[in-house]
PDB file of C-alpha atoms in Angstrom:
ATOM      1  CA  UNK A   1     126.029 -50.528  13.899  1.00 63.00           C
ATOM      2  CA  UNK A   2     123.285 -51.650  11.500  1.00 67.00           C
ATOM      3  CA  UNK A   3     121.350 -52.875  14.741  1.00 70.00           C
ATOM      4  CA  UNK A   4     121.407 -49.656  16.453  1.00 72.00           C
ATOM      5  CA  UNK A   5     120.258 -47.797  13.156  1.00 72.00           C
ATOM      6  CA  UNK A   6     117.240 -50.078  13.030  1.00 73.00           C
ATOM      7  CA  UNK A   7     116.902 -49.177  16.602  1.00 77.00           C
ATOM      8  CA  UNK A   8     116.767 -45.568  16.088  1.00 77.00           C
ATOM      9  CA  UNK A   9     114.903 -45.728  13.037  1.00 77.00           C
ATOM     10  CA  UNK A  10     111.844 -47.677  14.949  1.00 76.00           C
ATOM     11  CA  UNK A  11     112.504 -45.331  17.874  1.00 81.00           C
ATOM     12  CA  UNK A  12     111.568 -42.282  15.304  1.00 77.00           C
ATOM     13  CA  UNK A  13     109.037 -43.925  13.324  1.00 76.00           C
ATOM     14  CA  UNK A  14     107.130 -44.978  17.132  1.00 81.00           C
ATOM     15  CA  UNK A  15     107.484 -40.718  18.230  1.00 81.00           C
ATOM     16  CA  UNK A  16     106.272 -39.869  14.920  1.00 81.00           C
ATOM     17  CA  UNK A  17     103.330 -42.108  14.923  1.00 80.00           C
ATOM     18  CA  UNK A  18     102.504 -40.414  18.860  1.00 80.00           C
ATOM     19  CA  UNK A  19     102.860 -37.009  17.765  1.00 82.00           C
ATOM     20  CA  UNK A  20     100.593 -37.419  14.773  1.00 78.00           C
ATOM     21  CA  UNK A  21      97.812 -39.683  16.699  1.00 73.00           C
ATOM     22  CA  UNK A  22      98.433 -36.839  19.449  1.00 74.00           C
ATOM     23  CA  UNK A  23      97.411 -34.257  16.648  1.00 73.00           C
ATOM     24  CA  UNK A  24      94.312 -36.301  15.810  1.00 71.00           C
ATOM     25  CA  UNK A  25      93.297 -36.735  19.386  1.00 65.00           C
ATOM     26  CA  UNK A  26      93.484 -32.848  19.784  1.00 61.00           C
ATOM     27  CA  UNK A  27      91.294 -32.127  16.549  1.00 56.00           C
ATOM     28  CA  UNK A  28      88.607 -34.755  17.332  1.00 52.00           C
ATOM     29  CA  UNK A  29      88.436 -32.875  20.815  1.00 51.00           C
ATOM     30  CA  UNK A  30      87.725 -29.290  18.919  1.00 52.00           C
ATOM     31  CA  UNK A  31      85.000 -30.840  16.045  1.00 47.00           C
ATOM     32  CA  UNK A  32      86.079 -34.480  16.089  1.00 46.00           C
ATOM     33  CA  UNK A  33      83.384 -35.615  17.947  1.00 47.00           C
ATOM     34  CA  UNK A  34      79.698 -36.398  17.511  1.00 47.00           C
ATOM     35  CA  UNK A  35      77.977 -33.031  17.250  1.00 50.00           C
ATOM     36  CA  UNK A  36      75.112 -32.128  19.869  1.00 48.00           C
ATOM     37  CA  UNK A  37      71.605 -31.952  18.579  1.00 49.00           C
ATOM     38  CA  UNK A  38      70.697 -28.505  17.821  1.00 51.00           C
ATOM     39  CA  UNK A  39      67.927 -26.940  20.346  1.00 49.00           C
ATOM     40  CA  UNK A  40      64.345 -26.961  19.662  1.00 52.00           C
ATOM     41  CA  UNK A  41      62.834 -23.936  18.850  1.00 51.00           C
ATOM     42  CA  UNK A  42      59.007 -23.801  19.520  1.00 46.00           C
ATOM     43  CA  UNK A  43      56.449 -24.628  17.349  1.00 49.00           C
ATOM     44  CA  UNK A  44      54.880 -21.896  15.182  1.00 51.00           C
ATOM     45  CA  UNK A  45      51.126 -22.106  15.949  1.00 48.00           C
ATOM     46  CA  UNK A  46      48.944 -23.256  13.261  1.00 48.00           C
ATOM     47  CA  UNK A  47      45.028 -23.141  12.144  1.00 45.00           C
ATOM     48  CA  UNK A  48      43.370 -26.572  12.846  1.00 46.00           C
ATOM     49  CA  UNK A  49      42.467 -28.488   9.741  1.00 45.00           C
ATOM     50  CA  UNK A  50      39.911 -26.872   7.454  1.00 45.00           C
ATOM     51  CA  UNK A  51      39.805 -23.548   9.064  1.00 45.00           C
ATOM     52  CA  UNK A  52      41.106 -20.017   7.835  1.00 43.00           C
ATOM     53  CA  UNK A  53      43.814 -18.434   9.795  1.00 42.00           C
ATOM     54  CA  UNK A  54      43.112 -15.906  12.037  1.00 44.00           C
ATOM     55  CA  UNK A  55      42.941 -12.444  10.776  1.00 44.00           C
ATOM     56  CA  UNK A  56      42.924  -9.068  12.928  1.00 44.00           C
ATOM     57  CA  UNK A  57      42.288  -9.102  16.465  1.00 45.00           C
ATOM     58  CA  UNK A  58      42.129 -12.825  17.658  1.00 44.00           C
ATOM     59  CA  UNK A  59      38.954 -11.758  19.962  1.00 42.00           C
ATOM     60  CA  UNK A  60      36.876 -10.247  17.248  1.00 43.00           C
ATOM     61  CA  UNK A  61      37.595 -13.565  15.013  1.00 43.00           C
ATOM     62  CA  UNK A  62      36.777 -15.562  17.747  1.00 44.00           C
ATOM     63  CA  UNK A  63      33.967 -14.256  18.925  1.00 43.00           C
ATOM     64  CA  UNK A  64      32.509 -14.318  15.024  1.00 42.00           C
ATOM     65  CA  UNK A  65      33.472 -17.507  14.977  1.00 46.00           C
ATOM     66  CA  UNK A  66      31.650 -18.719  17.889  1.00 47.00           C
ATOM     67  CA  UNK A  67      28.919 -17.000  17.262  1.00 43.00           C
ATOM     68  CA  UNK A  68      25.737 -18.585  15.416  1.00 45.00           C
ATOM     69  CA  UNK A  69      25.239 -16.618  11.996  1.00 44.00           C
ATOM     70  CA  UNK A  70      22.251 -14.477  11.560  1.00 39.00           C
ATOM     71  CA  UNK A  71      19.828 -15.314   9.186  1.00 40.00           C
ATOM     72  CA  UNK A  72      17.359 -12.761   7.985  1.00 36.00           C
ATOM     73  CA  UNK A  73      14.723 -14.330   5.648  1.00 38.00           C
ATOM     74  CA  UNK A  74      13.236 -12.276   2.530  1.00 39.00           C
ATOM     75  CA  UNK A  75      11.167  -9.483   3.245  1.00 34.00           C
ATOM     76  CA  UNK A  76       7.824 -10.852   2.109  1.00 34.00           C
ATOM     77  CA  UNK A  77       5.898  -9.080  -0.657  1.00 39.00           C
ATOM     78  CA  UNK A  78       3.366  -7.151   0.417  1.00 41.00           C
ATOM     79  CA  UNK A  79       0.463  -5.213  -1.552  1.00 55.00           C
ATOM     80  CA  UNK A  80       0.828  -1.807   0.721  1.00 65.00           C
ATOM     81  CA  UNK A  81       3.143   0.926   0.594  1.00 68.00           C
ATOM     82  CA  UNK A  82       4.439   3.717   2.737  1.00 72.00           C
ATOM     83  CA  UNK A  83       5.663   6.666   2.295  1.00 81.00           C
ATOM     84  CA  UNK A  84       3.898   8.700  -0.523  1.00 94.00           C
ATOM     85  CA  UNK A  85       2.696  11.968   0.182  1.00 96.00           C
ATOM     86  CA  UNK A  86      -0.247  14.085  -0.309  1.00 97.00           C
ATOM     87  CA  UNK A  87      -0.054  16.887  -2.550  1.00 97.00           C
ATOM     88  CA  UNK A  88      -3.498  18.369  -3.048  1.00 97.00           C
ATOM     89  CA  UNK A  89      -6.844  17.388  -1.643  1.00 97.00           C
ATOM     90  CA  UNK A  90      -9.132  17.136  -5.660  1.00 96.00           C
ATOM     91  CA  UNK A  91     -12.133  16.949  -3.531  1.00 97.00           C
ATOM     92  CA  UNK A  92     -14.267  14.361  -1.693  1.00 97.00           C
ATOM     93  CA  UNK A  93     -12.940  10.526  -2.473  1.00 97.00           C
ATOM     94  CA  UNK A  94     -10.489  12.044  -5.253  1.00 97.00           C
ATOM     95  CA  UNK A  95      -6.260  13.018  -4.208  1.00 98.00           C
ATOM     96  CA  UNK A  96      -2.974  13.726  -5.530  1.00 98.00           C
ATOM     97  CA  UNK A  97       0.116  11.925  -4.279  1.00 97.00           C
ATOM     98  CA  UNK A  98       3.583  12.355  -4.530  1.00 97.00           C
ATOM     99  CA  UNK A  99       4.738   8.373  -5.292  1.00 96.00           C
ATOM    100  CA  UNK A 100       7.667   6.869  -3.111  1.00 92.00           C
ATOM    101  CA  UNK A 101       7.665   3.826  -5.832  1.00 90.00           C
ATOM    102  CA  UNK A 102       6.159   0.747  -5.711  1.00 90.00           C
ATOM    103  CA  UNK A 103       2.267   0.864  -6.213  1.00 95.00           C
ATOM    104  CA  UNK A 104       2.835   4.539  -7.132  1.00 96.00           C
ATOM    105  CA  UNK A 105       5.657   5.933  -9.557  1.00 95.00           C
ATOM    106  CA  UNK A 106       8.708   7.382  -7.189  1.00 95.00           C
ATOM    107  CA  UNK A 107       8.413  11.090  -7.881  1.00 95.00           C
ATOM    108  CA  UNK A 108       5.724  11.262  -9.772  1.00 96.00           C
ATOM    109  CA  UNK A 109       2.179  12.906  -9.145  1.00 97.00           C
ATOM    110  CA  UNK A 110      -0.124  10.570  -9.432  1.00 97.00           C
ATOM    111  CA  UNK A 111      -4.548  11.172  -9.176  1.00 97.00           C
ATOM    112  CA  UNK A 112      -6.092   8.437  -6.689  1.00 98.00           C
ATOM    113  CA  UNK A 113      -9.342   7.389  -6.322  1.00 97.00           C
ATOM    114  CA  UNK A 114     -10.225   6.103  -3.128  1.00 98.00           C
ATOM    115  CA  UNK A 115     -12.383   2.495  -3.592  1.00 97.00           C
ATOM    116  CA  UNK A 116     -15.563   1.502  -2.857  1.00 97.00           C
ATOM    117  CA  UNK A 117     -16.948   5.443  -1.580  1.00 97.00           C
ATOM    118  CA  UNK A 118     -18.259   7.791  -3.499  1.00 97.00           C
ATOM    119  CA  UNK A 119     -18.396  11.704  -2.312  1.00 97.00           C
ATOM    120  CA  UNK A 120     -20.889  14.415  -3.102  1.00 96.00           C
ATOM    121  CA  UNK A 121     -19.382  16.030  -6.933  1.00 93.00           C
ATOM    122  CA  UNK A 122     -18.684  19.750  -6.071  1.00 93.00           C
ATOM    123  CA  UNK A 123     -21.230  21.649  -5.936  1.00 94.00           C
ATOM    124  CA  UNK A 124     -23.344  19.325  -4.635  1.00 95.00           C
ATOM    125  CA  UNK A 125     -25.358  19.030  -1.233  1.00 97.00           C
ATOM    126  CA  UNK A 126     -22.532  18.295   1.354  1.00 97.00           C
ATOM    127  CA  UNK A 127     -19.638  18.678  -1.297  1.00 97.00           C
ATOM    128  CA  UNK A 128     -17.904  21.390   0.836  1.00 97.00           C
ATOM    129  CA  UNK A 129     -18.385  19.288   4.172  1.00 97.00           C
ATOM    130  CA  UNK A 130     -17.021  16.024   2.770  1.00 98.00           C
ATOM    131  CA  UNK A 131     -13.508  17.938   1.189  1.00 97.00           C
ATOM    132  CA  UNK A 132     -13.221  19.095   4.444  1.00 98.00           C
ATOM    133  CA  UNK A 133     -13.356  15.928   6.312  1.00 98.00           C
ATOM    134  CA  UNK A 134     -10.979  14.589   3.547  1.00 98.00           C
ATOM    135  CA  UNK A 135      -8.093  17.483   3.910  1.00 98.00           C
ATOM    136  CA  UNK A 136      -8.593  17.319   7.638  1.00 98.00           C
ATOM    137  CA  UNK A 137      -7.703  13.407   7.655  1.00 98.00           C
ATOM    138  CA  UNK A 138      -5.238  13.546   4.898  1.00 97.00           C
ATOM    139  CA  UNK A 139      -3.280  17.034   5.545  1.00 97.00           C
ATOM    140  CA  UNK A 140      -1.150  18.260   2.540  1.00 97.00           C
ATOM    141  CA  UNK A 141       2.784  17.286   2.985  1.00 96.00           C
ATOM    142  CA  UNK A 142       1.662  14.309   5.265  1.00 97.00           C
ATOM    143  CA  UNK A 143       2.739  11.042   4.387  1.00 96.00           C
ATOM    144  CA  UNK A 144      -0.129   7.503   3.857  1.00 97.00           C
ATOM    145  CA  UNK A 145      -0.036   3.954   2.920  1.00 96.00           C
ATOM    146  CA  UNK A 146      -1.848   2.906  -0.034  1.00 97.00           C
ATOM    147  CA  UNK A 147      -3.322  -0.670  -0.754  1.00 97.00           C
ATOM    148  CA  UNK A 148      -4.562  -1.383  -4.295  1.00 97.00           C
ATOM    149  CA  UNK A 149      -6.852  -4.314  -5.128  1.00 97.00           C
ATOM    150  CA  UNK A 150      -7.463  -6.297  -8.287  1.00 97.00           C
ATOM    151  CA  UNK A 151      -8.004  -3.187 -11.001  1.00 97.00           C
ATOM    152  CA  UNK A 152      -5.120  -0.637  -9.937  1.00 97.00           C
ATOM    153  CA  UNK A 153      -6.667   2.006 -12.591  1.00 96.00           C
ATOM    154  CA  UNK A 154     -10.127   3.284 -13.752  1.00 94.00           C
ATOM    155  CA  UNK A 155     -10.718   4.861 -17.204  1.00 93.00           C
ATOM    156  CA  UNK A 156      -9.545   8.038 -16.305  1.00 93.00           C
ATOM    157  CA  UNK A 157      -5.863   6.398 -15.493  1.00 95.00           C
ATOM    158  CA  UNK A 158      -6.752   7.286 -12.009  1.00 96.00           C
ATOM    159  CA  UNK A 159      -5.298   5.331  -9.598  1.00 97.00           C
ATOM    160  CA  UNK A 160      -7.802   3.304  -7.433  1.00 97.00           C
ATOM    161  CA  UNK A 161      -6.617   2.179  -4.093  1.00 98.00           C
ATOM    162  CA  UNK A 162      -7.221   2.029  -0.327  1.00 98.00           C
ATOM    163  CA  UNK A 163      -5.659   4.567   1.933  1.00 98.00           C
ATOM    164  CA  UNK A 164      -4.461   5.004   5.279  1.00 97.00           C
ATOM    165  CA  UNK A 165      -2.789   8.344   7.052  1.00 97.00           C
ATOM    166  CA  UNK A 166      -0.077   8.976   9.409  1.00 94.00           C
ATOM    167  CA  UNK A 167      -2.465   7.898  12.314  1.00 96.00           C
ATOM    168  CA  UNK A 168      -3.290   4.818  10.285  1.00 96.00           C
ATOM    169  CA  UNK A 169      -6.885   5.318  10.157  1.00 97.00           C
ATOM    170  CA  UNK A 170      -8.507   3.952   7.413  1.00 98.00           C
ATOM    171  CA  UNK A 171      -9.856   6.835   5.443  1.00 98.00           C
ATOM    172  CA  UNK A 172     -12.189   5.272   2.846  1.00 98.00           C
ATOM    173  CA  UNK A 173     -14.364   3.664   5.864  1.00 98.00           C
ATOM    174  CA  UNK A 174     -13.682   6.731   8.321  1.00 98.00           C
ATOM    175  CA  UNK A 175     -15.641   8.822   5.418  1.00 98.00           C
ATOM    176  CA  UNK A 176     -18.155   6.469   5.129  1.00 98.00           C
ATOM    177  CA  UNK A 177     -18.553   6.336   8.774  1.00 98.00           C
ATOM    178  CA  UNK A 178     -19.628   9.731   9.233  1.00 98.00           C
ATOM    179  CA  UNK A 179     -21.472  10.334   6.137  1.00 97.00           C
ATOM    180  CA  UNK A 180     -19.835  12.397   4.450  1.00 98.00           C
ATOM    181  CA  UNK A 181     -19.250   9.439   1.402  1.00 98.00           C
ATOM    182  CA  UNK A 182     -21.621   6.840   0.634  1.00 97.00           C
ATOM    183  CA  UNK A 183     -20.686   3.116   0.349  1.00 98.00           C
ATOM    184  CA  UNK A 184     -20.225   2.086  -3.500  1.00 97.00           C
ATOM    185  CA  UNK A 185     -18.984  -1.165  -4.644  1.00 96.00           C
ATOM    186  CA  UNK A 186     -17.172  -0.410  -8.192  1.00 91.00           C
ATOM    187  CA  UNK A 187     -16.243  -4.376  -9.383  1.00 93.00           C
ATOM    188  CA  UNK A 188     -14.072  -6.617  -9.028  1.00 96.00           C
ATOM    189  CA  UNK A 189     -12.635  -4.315  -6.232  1.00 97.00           C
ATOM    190  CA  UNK A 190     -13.793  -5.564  -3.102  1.00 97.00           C
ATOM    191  CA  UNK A 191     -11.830  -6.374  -0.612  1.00 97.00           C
ATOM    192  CA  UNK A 192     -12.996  -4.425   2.022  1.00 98.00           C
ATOM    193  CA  UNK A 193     -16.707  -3.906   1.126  1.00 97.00           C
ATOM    194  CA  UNK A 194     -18.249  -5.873   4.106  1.00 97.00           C
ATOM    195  CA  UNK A 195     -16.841  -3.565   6.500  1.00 98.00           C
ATOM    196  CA  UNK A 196     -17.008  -0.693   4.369  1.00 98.00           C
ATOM    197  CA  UNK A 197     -20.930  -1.072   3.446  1.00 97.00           C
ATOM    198  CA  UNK A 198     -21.892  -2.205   6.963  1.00 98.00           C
ATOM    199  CA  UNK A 199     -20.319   1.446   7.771  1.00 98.00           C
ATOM    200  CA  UNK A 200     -22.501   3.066   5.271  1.00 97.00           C
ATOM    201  CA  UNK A 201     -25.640   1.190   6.564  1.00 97.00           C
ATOM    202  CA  UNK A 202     -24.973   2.388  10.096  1.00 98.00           C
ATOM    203  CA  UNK A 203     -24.152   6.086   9.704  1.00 97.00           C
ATOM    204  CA  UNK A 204     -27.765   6.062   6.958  1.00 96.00           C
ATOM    205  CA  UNK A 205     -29.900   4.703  10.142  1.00 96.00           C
ATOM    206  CA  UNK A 206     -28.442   7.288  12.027  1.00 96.00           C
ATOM    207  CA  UNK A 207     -28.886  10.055   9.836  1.00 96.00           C
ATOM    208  CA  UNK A 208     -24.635  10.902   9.597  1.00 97.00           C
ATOM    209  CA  UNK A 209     -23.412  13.604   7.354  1.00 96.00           C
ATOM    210  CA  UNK A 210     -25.108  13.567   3.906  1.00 97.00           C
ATOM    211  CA  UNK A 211     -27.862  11.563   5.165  1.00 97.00           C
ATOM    212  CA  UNK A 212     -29.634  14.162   7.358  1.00 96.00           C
ATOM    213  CA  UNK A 213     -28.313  16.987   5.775  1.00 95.00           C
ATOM    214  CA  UNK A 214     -29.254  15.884   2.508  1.00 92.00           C
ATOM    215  CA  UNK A 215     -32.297  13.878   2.695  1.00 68.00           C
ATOM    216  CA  UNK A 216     -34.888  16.204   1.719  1.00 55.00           C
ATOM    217  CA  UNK A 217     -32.702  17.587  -1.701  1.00 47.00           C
ATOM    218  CA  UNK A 218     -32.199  13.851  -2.471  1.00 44.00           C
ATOM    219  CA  UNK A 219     -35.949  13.244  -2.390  1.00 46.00           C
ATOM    220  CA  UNK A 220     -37.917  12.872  -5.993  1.00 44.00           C
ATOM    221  CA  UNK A 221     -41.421  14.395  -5.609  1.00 50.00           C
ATOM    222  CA  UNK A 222     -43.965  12.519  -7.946  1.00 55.00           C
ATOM    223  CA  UNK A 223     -45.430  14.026 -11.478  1.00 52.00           C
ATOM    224  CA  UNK A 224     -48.725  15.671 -11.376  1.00 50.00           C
ATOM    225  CA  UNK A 225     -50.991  14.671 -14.059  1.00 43.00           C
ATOM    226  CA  UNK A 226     -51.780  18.027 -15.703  1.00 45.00           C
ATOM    227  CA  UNK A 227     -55.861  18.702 -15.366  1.00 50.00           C
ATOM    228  CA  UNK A 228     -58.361  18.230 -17.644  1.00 50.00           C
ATOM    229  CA  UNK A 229     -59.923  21.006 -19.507  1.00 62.00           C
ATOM    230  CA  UNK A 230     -62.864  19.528 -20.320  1.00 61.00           C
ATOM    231  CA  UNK A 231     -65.548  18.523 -18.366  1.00 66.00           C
ATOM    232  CA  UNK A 232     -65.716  14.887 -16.773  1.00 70.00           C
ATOM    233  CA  UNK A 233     -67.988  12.776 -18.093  1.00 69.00           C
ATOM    234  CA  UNK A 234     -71.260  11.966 -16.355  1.00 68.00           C
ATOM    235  CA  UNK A 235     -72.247  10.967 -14.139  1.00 65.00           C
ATOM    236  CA  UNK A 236     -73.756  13.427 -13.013  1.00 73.00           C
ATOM    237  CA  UNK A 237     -74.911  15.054 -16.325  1.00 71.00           C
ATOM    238  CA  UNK A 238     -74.621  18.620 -16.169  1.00 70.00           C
ATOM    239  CA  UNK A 239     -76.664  21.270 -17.377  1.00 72.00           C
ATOM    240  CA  UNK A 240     -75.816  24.812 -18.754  1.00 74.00           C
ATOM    241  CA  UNK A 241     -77.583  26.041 -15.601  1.00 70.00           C
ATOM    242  CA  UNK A 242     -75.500  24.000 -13.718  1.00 70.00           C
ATOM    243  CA  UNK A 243     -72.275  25.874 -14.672  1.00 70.00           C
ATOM    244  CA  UNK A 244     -70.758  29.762 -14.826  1.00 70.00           C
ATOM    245  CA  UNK A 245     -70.167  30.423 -18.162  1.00 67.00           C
ATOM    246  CA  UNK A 246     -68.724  28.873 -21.589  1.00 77.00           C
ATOM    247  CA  UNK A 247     -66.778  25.951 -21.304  1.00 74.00           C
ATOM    248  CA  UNK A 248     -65.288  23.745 -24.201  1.00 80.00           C
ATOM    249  CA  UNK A 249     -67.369  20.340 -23.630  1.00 72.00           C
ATOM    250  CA  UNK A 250     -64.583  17.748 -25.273  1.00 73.00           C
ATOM    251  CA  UNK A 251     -64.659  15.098 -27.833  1.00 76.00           C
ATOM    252  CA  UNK A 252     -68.412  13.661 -28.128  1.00 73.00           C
ATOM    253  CA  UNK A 253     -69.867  16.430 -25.947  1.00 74.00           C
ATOM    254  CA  UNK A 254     -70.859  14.104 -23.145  1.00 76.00           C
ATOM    255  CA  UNK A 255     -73.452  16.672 -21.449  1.00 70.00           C
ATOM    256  CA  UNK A 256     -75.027  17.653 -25.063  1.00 75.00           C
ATOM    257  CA  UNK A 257     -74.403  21.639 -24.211  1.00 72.00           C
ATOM    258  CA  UNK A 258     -72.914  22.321 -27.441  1.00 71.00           C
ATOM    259  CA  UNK A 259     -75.728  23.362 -29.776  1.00 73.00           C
ATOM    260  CA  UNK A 260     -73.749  24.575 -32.812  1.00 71.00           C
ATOM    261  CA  UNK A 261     -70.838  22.221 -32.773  1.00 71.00           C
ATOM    262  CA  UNK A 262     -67.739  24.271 -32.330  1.00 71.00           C
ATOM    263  CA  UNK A 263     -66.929  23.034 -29.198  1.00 73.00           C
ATOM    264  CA  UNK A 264     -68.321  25.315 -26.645  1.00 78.00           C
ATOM    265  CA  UNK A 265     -70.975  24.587 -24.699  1.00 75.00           C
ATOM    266  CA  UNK A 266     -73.764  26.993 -23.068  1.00 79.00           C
ATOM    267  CA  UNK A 267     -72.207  29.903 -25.276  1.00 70.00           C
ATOM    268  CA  UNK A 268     -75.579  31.972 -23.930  1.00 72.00           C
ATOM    269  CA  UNK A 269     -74.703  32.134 -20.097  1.00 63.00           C
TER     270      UNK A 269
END
């Protein structure tokens, strides 16, 4: 009896030993197991080393990118400046601007003296003809460049500069040129006095402007001595016969004609 109760306990213990390895085996089936890798998801792109990520459309960066940067050097300081404008014509080699800054005050009215001519005053010979020639290159409300030289102001606080118009023609020689202003050099502005003075000795050979028109005004006739009242002294030694009438004979009475000394000779013809 004892045997066959060992028996059946071994029998039991072997089915319960089965059904609980038979419970492992079916849970190590479900999750038991090694576990698959998990899948690879793509790689996020990235910005190479030392470079900014991209930003807006990927064209316009790259194309920026790609392209060689522009370099634009200084502007380089220059003594002229454009844009002022007339305001009134003052009269031959004398305006008033309207400044646009710079060599002239921005706003501002300012008097300029154009160097190294100088204009007939008004009133003069030619004055009329050389305002004229001056309005008629530099028309009120048109704009000109201005170049100053060494001294940019006279006494008068006038502004003394070079000047171009709209059609950059150089207006201090253009007035020279045709004579209606003469070449004057006013120190230490000179820059352009070769060119402008070689303009004024042309258009005075050819008799331009002033220098025809003018010439004879300009001219300086040369004193008179006033005449004598008395008469020269000999030779030839006179005689009251010899003249018309009274005449006063002069210190010493040369021609002994005045008999009674009061200075008038031949008092009898």
């Amino acid at each position: 009896m004892r045997r066959l109760t060992k028996i059946l306990l071994g029998i039991a213990a072997t089915l319960i030993l089965i059904i609980i390895a038979a419970a492992l085996g079916s849970s190590g089936g479900d999750g038991g197991g090694a576990k698959p890798p998990p899948a690879r998801e793509a790689p996020e792109e990235t910005s190479p080393p030392n470079e900014p990520a991209p930003q807006g459309g990927g064209a316009e960066r790259e194309e920026s990118e790609t392209a060689p940067p522009s370099e634009t050097p200084p502007a380089a300081e220059s003594p002229s400046v454009t844009g002022h404008v007339i305001e009134r014509i003052v009269d031959g080699d004398t305006i008033e601007v309207r400044g646009d800054g710079g060599i002239l005050p921005r706003g501002q009215t300012a008097t300029v003296r154009l160097l190294e001519i100088d204009a007939p005053e008004v009133g003069t010979c030619y004055s009329e003809e050389s305002s004229a020639r001056i309005a008629e290159l530099l028309p009120v409300g048109s704009s000109v460049r201005v170049e100053r030289d060494k001294d940019l102001k006279d006494q008068y606080d006038r502004y003394l500069l070079y000047v171009w118009n709209d059609h950059e023609e150089f207006v201090n020689h253009s007035l020279v040129s045709t004579g209606h202003a003469e070449a004057v050099l006013y120190q230490p502005n000179d820059k352009y006095w070769q060119k402008i003075s070689q303009a004024g000795s042309d258009a005075k050979d050819t008799g331009e402007g002033l220098w025809s028109a003018c010439g004879k005004e300009t001219e300086t006739p040369e004193p008179t001595a006033p005449e004598d009242p008395y008469l020269p002294a000999p030779p030839p030694d006179l005689d009251c016969s010899d003249l018309d009438g009274p005449v006063p004979v002069g210190p010493g009475d040369p021609h002994r004609l005045d008999r009674d000394g009061d200075g008038i000779g031949c008092e009898s013809n």
